[in-house]
Amino acid sequence: MRLDKLLAHSGLGTRKEVKKLLKTKIVEVNGKVEVNPKTHVDPDTDSVTVGGEELDYQEFVYFMMNKPQGVISATEDLMHETVLDLMEMQDSLQEPHPVGRLDIDTEGLLLLTNDGKLTHRLLSPKHHVDKTYYAEIDGIVTEEDKEAFKQGVTLDDDYQTLPAELSIIEVNEEENTSTVELTIQEGKFHQVKRMMQAVGKEVVYLKRLSMGPLSLDEDLELGTYRELTEDELELLKKA
Ligand code: URA
């Protein structure tokens, strides 16, 4: 790839900024000063240093975000702020995309990456990657609901869901509310909300806690994100 592209990919600025940087003669390719942005380099075999430091080039980037309400899980939207708007990825050529969707009013764990293969694997219906949600419900969730979810429920479009595990955390008879955790193996549109509707209840707050082996880092404030650790990434790739 072109040297200016590689430098920009590595977080050293926009293509324009990178051209200026090259003019300062601090970039070396295989030990020789290089000023030409068009020079072709192979990030796997060529050594590129900036001010004597080896370039840390990553082809793929992986982030977890604690998605807040009010933003949509897309890369671009004319009406709403998107999760990408919350990230400082301007001019980065490794623009990540959200792995699956959370509704605009859903909070919690969202994985973002530019690794298409991993995205495909995690989203493929064949792979049944577990997703666990915390939900606050208008209505009393019962043992019968738990049993129904275990068998799979029928959604409003007649789709029969795969078995899901429902745990009741708390029931408040006076206020007619419940809090639950629900693990589903699929990712149909509005699935948790529609599963609750199928047993006559309404989700009033929803937060994703985990996806496969990846759990939301509770230290991440709403609207913030961080790179996955090596351990997290390894687990995810094995999932
Ligand atoms: N199920 C839903 O209903 N909404 C989400 O955002 C995720 C799962």
Coordinates of C-alpha atoms and ligand atoms in Angstrom, one line a residue:
M1 CA 0.0 0.0 0.0
R2 CA 1.1 3.6 -0.4
L3 CA 3.2 5.0 2.4
D4 CA 0.8 7.9 3.1
K5 CA -2.1 5.5 3.4
L6 CA -0.1 3.3 5.8
L7 CA 0.8 6.2 8.0
A8 CA -2.7 7.5 8.0
H9 CA -4.0 4.0 8.8
S10 CA -1.6 3.9 11.8
G11 CA -3.2 7.0 13.3
L12 CA -0.6 9.5 12.4
G13 CA -3.1 12.0 10.9
T14 CA -5.0 12.7 7.8
R15 CA -3.4 12.0 4.4
K16 CA -2.6 15.8 4.2
E17 CA -1.0 15.8 7.6
V18 CA 1.0 12.7 6.8
K19 CA 2.4 14.4 3.6
K20 CA 3.6 17.3 5.8
L21 CA 5.1 14.8 8.2
L22 CA 7.0 13.1 5.4
K23 CA 8.6 16.4 4.4
T24 CA 10.1 16.7 7.8
K25 CA 12.2 13.6 6.9
I26 CA 11.5 11.7 10.1
V27 CA 10.0 8.7 8.3
E28 CA 12.3 5.9 7.3
V29 CA 11.6 2.8 5.2
N30 CA 14.0 -0.1 5.8
G31 CA 16.5 2.4 7.3
K32 CA 16.3 5.0 4.6
V33 CA 14.6 8.4 4.9
E34 CA 11.5 8.5 2.6
V35 CA 9.7 11.6 1.7
N36 CA 7.5 10.4 -1.2
P37 CA 3.9 9.7 -0.1
K38 CA 3.4 7.5 -3.1
T39 CA 6.1 5.0 -2.2
H40 CA 4.8 1.5 -2.0
V41 CA 5.4 -0.4 1.2
D42 CA 4.3 -3.8 2.5
P43 CA 3.4 -3.5 6.1
D44 CA 4.2 -7.1 6.7
T45 CA 7.7 -7.1 5.4
D46 CA 9.0 -3.5 5.3
S47 CA 10.2 -1.8 8.4
V48 CA 8.7 1.7 8.7
T49 CA 9.9 4.0 11.5
V50 CA 8.7 7.5 12.5
G51 CA 11.2 9.4 14.5
G52 CA 13.1 6.1 15.1
E53 CA 10.0 4.3 16.4
E54 CA 8.7 1.3 14.6
L55 CA 5.2 1.8 13.2
D56 CA 2.4 0.0 15.0
Y57 CA 0.2 -0.9 12.1
Q58 CA -3.0 -2.8 12.7
E59 CA -5.0 -4.0 9.8
F60 CA -8.0 -4.8 12.1
V61 CA -9.3 -2.8 15.0
Y62 CA -11.7 -4.1 17.7
F63 CA -13.6 -2.0 20.2
M64 CA -16.3 -2.4 22.8
M65 CA -18.6 0.4 23.5
N66 CA -21.1 1.0 26.2
K67 CA -23.8 2.3 23.9
P68 CA -26.0 5.0 25.3
Q69 CA -29.7 5.6 24.4
G70 CA -30.5 8.0 21.6
V71 CA -27.8 6.9 19.2
I72 CA -28.2 4.4 16.4
S73 CA -26.0 1.3 15.7
A74 CA -25.0 2.5 12.2
T75 CA -22.1 4.1 10.6
E76 CA -24.1 6.9 9.0
D77 CA -27.5 8.4 9.4
L78 CA -29.1 11.6 8.3
M79 CA -31.4 12.0 11.3
H80 CA -29.7 10.6 14.3
E81 CA -26.3 10.6 15.9
T82 CA -24.6 7.2 15.3
V83 CA -22.3 5.2 17.4
L84 CA -19.5 6.1 15.0
D85 CA -20.1 9.8 15.7
L86 CA -19.2 9.0 19.3
M87 CA -15.8 7.6 18.2
E88 CA -12.7 9.6 17.2
M89 CA -12.3 7.7 14.0
Q90 CA -12.2 10.7 11.6
D91 CA -9.9 10.1 8.7
S92 CA -9.0 6.6 10.1
L93 CA -9.1 4.3 7.1
Q94 CA -9.9 1.4 9.4
E95 CA -13.4 2.5 10.1
P96 CA -15.1 0.0 12.3
H97 CA -18.7 -1.0 12.0
P98 CA -21.1 -2.2 14.6
V99 CA -21.4 -6.0 14.9
G100 CA -25.2 -6.3 14.9
R101 CA -27.7 -3.8 16.0
L102 CA -29.0 -2.4 19.3
D103 CA -32.2 -0.4 19.2
I104 CA -31.9 3.4 19.6
D105 CA -33.2 3.1 23.2
T106 CA -31.1 0.0 24.1
E107 CA -27.9 0.5 26.1
G108 CA -24.9 -1.6 26.7
L109 CA -22.3 -3.8 24.9
L110 CA -21.7 -3.1 21.3
L111 CA -18.7 -4.6 19.5
L112 CA -17.2 -2.5 16.6
T113 CA -14.6 -3.8 14.2
N114 CA -13.5 -3.7 10.6
D115 CA -12.9 -7.5 10.7
G116 CA -15.6 -8.7 8.3
K117 CA -14.9 -12.3 8.8
L118 CA -15.3 -12.2 12.6
T119 CA -18.4 -10.0 12.1
H120 CA -19.9 -12.6 9.8
R121 CA -19.2 -15.4 12.2
L122 CA -20.6 -13.7 15.2
L123 CA -23.8 -12.7 13.4
S124 CA -24.4 -15.9 11.4
P125 CA -27.6 -17.6 12.5
K126 CA -25.7 -20.9 12.2
H127 CA -23.4 -20.1 15.0
H128 CA -25.9 -19.3 17.8
V129 CA -23.8 -16.8 19.7
D130 CA -25.4 -16.2 23.1
K131 CA -26.4 -12.6 23.9
T132 CA -27.4 -11.7 27.4
Y133 CA -29.6 -8.8 28.3
Y134 CA -30.7 -7.1 31.5
A135 CA -34.3 -5.9 31.1
E136 CA -36.8 -4.0 33.2
I137 CA -40.3 -5.1 32.4
D138 CA -43.8 -3.6 32.8
G139 CA -45.6 -6.6 34.1
I140 CA -45.0 -9.6 36.3
V141 CA -42.6 -12.2 34.8
T142 CA -43.5 -15.7 36.0
E143 CA -42.1 -19.2 36.1
E144 CA -44.5 -20.0 33.2
D145 CA -42.7 -17.3 31.1
K146 CA -39.4 -18.9 32.0
E147 CA -40.7 -22.3 30.8
A148 CA -42.2 -20.7 27.6
F149 CA -38.9 -19.1 26.8
K150 CA -37.1 -22.3 27.3
Q151 CA -39.3 -23.9 24.7
G152 CA -39.2 -20.9 22.4
V153 CA -42.1 -18.5 21.9
T154 CA -43.9 -17.4 18.8
L155 CA -43.3 -13.8 17.7
D156 CA -45.8 -11.5 16.0
D157 CA -44.7 -12.6 12.6
D158 CA -45.2 -16.3 13.6
Y159 CA -41.4 -16.9 13.9
Q160 CA -40.7 -19.5 16.6
T161 CA -37.7 -18.5 18.6
L162 CA -34.9 -20.8 19.6
P163 CA -34.8 -21.7 23.3
A164 CA -33.8 -18.8 25.5
E165 CA -32.9 -18.6 29.2
L166 CA -34.8 -16.3 31.4
S167 CA -33.8 -15.5 35.0
I168 CA -36.0 -13.5 37.2
I169 CA -34.0 -11.0 39.3
E170 CA -36.8 -9.2 41.1
V171 CA -40.6 -8.9 40.9
N172 CA -42.5 -6.0 42.4
E173 CA -46.1 -6.9 42.8
E174 CA -47.2 -3.5 44.0
E175 CA -45.7 -1.7 41.0
N176 CA -46.4 -4.5 38.6
T177 CA -42.8 -4.5 37.4
S178 CA -40.0 -7.1 37.1
T179 CA -36.3 -7.1 36.4
V180 CA -34.8 -10.1 34.4
E181 CA -31.8 -11.3 32.6
L182 CA -32.4 -13.0 29.3
T183 CA -30.0 -15.0 27.1
I184 CA -30.9 -15.5 23.5
Q185 CA -29.1 -17.3 20.7
E186 CA -30.3 -15.2 17.8
G187 CA -30.6 -11.6 16.9
K188 CA -34.0 -11.0 15.2
F189 CA -35.3 -7.5 14.9
H190 CA -36.4 -6.2 18.4
Q191 CA -36.1 -9.8 19.5
V192 CA -36.2 -9.3 23.3
K193 CA -39.0 -6.8 23.2
R194 CA -41.0 -9.0 20.9
M195 CA -40.4 -12.1 23.1
M196 CA -41.7 -10.2 26.1
Q197 CA -44.7 -9.1 24.0
A198 CA -45.3 -12.7 23.2
V199 CA -46.0 -13.4 26.9
G200 CA -48.0 -10.2 27.3
K201 CA -45.3 -7.9 28.8
E202 CA -43.4 -4.8 27.8
V203 CA -39.7 -4.0 28.0
V204 CA -39.2 -0.5 29.4
Y205 CA -35.4 -0.6 29.7
L206 CA -32.9 -2.9 27.9
K207 CA -29.2 -3.2 28.2
R208 CA -26.9 -5.8 26.6
L209 CA -24.5 -7.4 29.1
S210 CA -22.6 -9.8 26.9
M211 CA -22.1 -11.3 23.5
G212 CA -20.5 -14.7 23.3
P213 CA -17.5 -14.7 25.7
L214 CA -17.4 -10.8 25.7
S215 CA -18.8 -9.0 28.7
L216 CA -19.5 -5.3 29.0
D217 CA -16.7 -3.6 31.0
E218 CA -18.7 -2.0 33.7
D219 CA -16.0 0.7 34.0
L220 CA -16.9 2.0 30.6
E221 CA -19.2 5.0 31.0
L222 CA -22.2 5.2 28.7
G223 CA -21.0 6.6 25.4
T224 CA -17.4 5.6 25.8
Y225 CA -15.4 2.8 24.3
R226 CA -12.1 1.0 24.5
E227 CA -10.0 -1.4 22.4
L228 CA -10.5 -5.1 23.2
T229 CA -7.7 -6.7 25.2
E230 CA -5.7 -9.5 23.6
D231 CA -7.4 -12.0 25.9
E232 CA -10.9 -10.8 24.9
L233 CA -10.0 -10.9 21.3
E234 CA -8.6 -14.4 21.5
L235 CA -11.8 -15.7 23.3
L236 CA -14.0 -14.0 20.7
K237 CA -12.1 -15.5 17.8
K238 CA -12.5 -19.0 19.4
A239 CA -16.2 -18.5 20.1
Ligands
URA1 N1 -33.7 -7.1 21.4 C1 -34.4 -5.9 21.3 O1 -35.6 -5.9 21.4 N2 -33.7 -4.8 21.2 C2 -32.3 -4.7 21.1 O2 -31.8 -3.6 21.0 C3 -31.6 -5.9 21.2 C4 -32.3 -7.1 21.4

